[in-house]
C-alpha positions as a printed Julia matrix, in Angstrom:
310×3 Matrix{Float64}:
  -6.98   32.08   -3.45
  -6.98   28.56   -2.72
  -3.76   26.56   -3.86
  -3.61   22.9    -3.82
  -0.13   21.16   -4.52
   0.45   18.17   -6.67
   3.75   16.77   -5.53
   3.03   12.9    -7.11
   1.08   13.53   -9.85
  -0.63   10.9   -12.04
  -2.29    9.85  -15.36
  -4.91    8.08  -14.75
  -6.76    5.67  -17.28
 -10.27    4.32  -16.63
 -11.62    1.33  -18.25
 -15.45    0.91  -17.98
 -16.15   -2.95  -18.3
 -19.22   -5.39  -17.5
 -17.87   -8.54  -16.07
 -14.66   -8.96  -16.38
 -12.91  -12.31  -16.18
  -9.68  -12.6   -15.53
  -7.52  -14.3   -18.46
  -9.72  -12.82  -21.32
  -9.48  -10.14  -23.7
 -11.66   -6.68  -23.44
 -12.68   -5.76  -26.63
 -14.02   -2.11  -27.52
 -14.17   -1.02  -23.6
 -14.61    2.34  -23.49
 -11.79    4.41  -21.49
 -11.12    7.69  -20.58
  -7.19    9.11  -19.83
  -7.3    12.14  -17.47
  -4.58   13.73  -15.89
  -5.33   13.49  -11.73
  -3.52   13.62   -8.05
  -5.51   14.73   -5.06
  -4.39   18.08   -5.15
  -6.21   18.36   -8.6
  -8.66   16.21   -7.42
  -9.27   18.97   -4.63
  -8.99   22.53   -6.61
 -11.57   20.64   -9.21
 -14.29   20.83   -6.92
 -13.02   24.32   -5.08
 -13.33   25.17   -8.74
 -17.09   24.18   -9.36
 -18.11   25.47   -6.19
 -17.0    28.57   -7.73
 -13.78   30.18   -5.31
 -10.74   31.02   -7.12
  -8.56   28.29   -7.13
  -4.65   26.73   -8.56
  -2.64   24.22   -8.35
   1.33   24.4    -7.5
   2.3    20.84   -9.55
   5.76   18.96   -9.77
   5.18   17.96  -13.48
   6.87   15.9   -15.91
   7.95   17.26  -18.98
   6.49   14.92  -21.07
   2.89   15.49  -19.93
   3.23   18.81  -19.05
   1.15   20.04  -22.22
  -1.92   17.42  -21.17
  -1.88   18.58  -17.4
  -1.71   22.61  -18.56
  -4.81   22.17  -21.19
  -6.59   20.03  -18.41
  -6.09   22.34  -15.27
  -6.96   25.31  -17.5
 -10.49   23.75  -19.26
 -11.44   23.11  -15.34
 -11.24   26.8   -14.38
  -7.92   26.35  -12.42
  -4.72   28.65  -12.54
  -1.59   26.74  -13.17
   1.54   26.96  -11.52
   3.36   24.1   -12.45
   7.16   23.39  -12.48
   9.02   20.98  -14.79
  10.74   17.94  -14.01
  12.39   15.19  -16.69
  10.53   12.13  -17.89
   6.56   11.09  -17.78
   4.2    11.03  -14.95
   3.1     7.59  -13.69
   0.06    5.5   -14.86
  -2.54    4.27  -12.8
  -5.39    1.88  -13.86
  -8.74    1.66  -12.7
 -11.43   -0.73  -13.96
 -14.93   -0.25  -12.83
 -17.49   -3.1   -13.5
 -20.99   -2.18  -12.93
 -22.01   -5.96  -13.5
 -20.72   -7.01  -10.13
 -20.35   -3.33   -8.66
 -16.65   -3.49   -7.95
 -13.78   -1.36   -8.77
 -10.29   -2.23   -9.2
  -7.33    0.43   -8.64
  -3.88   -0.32  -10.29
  -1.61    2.45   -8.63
   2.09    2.33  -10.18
   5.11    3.96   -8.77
   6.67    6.83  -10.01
  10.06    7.19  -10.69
  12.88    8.86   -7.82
  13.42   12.21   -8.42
  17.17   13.9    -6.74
  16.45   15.78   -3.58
  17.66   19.02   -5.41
  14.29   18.73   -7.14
  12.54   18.69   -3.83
  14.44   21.81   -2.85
  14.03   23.73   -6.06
  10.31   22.87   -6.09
   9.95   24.25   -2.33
  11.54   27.31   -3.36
   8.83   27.47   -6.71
   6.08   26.81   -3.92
   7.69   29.64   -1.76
   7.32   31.97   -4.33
   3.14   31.78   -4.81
   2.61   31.71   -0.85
   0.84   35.21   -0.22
  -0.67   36.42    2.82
  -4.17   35.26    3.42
  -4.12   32.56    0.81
  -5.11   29.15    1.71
  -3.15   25.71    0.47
  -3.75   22.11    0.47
  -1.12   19.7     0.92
  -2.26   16.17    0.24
  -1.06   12.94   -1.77
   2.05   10.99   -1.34
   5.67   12.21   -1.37
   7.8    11.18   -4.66
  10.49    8.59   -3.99
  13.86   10.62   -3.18
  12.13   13.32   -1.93
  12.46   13.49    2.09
   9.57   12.93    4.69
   9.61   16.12    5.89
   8.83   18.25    3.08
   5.27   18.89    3.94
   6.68   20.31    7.59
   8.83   22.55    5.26
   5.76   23.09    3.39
   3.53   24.45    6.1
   6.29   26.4     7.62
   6.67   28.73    4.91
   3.05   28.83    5.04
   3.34   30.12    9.09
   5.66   32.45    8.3
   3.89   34.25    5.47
   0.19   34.18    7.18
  -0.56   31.61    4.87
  -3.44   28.34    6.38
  -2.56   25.2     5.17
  -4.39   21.71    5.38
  -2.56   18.73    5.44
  -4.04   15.67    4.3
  -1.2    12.35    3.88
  -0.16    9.15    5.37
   2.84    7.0     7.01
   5.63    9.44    7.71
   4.8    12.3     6.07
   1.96   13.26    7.87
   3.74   12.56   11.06
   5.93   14.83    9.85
   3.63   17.38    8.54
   1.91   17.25   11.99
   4.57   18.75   13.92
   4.2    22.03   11.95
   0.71   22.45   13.56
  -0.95   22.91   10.05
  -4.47   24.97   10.77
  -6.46   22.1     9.59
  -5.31   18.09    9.68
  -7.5    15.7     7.77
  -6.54   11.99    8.49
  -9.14    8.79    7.62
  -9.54    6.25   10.31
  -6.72    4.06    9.32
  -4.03    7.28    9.24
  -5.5     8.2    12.62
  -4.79    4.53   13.95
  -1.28    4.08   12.33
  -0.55    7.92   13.47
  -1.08    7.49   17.43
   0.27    3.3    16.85
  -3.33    1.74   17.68
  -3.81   -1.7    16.12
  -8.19   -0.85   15.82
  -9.68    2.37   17.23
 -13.42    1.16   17.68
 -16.18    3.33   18.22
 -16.77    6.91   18.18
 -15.89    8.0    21.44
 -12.47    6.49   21.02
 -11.86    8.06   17.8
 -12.84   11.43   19.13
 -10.24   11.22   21.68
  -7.44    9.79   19.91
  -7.98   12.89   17.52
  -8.58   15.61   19.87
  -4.97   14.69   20.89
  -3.84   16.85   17.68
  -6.17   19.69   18.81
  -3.53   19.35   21.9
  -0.78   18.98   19.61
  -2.17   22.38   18.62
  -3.95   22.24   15.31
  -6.86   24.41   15.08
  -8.85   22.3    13.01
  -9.22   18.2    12.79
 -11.7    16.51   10.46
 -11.5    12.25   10.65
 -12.84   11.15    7.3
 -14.52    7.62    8.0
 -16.04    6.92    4.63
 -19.92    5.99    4.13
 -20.33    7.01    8.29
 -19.33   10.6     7.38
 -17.01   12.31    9.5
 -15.55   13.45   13.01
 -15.03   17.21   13.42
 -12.93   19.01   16.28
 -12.49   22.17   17.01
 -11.97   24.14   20.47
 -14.48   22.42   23.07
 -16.71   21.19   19.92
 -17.11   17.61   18.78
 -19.21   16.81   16.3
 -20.63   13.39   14.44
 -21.35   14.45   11.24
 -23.34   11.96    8.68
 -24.26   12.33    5.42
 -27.09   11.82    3.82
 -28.62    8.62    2.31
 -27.91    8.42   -1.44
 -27.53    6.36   -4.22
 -23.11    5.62   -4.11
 -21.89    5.66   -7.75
 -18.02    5.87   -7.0
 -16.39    6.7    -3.8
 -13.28    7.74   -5.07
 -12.08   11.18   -4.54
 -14.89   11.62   -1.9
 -11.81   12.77    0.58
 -10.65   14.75   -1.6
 -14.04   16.97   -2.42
 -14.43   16.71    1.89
 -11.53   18.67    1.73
 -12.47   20.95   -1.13
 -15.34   21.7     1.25
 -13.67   22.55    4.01
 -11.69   24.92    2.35
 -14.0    26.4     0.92
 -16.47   26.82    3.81
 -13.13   28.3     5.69
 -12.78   30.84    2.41
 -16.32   31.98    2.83
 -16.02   32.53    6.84
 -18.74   29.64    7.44
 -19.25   28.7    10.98
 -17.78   25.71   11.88
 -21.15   23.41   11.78
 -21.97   24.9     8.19
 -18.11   24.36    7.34
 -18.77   20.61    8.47
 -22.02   20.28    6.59
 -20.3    21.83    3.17
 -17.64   19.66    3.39
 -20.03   16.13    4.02
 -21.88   17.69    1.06
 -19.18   17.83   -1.3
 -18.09   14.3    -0.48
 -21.73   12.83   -0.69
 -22.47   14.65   -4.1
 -18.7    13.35   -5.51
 -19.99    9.96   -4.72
 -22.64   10.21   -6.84
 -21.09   10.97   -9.42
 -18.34    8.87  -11.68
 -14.69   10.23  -11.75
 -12.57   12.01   -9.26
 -13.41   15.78   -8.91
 -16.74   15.41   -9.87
 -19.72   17.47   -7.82
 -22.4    19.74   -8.78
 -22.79   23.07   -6.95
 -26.84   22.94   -7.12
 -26.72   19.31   -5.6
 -24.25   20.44   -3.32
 -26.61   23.3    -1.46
 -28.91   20.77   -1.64
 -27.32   18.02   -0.01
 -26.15   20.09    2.91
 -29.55   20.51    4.18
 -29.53   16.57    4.85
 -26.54   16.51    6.91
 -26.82   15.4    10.33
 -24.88   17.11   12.95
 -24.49   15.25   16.57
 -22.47   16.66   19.42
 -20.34   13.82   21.01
């Protein structure tokens, strides 16, 4: 099984508007309220690819009933622990008139560090031999910046892989327990090693293989519409999608990841674990709403990848 962990978890409601104007009123938009976090965002599309999948969530008890109902209708085993109060609210406003989308992303509320302690020993609990998790998102105020190290520890020590995808602190953190597989974006990569602009491939490709020395196994750089950087061993790769009509790019990190665990589930070599996992991100693009793929175009898509040593 693959189990993805929602430490920061989120309501998010969408708004679907054609020019907006700032100072006016929006009358009749049509919205949509879905519970989300990339850890959701992640066993969604493990989910529709069609590997067994759950998610380990810190939820509030006030949404807990809307995040149960919406984890099971998507095919996805809950394990979810209970916290006071109500998850926070993000806003996003897409408007296809001038092909822009706006992100409101609120803070959630501090939570005591017993929580963080209690919820470790919840996560401890589901970690079986064999399994693989996903640790990505932000950490919830109060909690401390090395929970993710905690995180993959436990992971280590019950033959457990784990894939750590965050930012700032935490993933320097998270780092230092030589997770199996590290997924950063350019601008975590840059902030990570303290570079003010990494430019050009060659330069990220050695500024990342420094975690391969670090010794993670596995280290995909996420850079967007140019695809991705892949390390592993003595390989380097350049992988680039392929050329499609872009819809909404967000989430796309989060279904590269999906991919990669899958392809990792399924024992793909490492090029066809790189082409899944541009797949996954290219079809979520086209596509509204996080989590969002389909397995057909998927298959498809992964034919179109291109694959260049560096």
């Amino acid at each position: 099984m693959i189990v993805c962990t929602l430490f920061n978890p989120a309501v998010d409601v969408i708004y679907r508007a054609d020019g907006f104007e700032h100072g006016t009123t929006l009358l009749d938009t049509p919205s949509s309220v879905i519970p989300s976090g990339k850890g959701l965002n992640v066993a969604r599309v493990i989910a529709t690819l069609g590997e067994e999948t759950a998610v380990a969530g810190l939820i509030p008890q006030n949404d807990m009933r809307k995040f149960t109902t919406f984890i099971e209708d998507c095919r996805i085993t809950p394990f979810l622990y209970e916290v006071e109060g109500n998850a926070r609210v993000n806003i996003t406003l897409h408007d296809k008139q001038r092909n822009c989308v706006t992100h409101i992303n609120s803070a959630s509320a501090p939570l005591p560090v017993r929580i963080q302690d209690e919820f470790l020993q919840f996560v401890d609990k589901h970690i079986q031999n064999g399994s693989s998790w996903c640790f990505s998102g932000s950490i919830p105020p109060g909690f401390h910046n090395d929970v993710y190290l905690h995180a993959i520890n436990m992971c280590k020590d019950k033959g457990a892989n784990a894939l750590l995808d965050t930012r700032g602190i935490a993933l320097k953190m998270g780092a230092r327990a030589r997770p199996q597989i590290l997924k950063p974006n350019q601008n975590e990569l840059q902030e990570f090693f303290g570079e003010k602009e990494i430019k050009g491939v060659h330069h990220l490709a050695l500024c990342a293989k420094r975690f391969i020395d670090m010794g993670i196994a596995y280290v995909f750089v996420s850079l967007g519409v140019d695809g991705m950087i892949a390390i592993h061993g003595n390989d380097c790769l350049l992988c680039s999608p392929p050329d499609v009509k872009t819809v909404d790019t967000v989430g796309c990190g989060d279904a590269l990841a999906a991919g990669i665990l899958v392809a990792q589930r399924r024992n793909f070599s490492f090029i066809e674990t790189c082409r899944l996992a541009i797949a996954c991100g290219t079809s979520k693009s086209m596509h509204e709403g996080p989590g969002i793929v389909t397995r057909d175009e998927v298959w498809q898509l992964m034919e179109d990848v291109k694959i260049t040593a560096i």
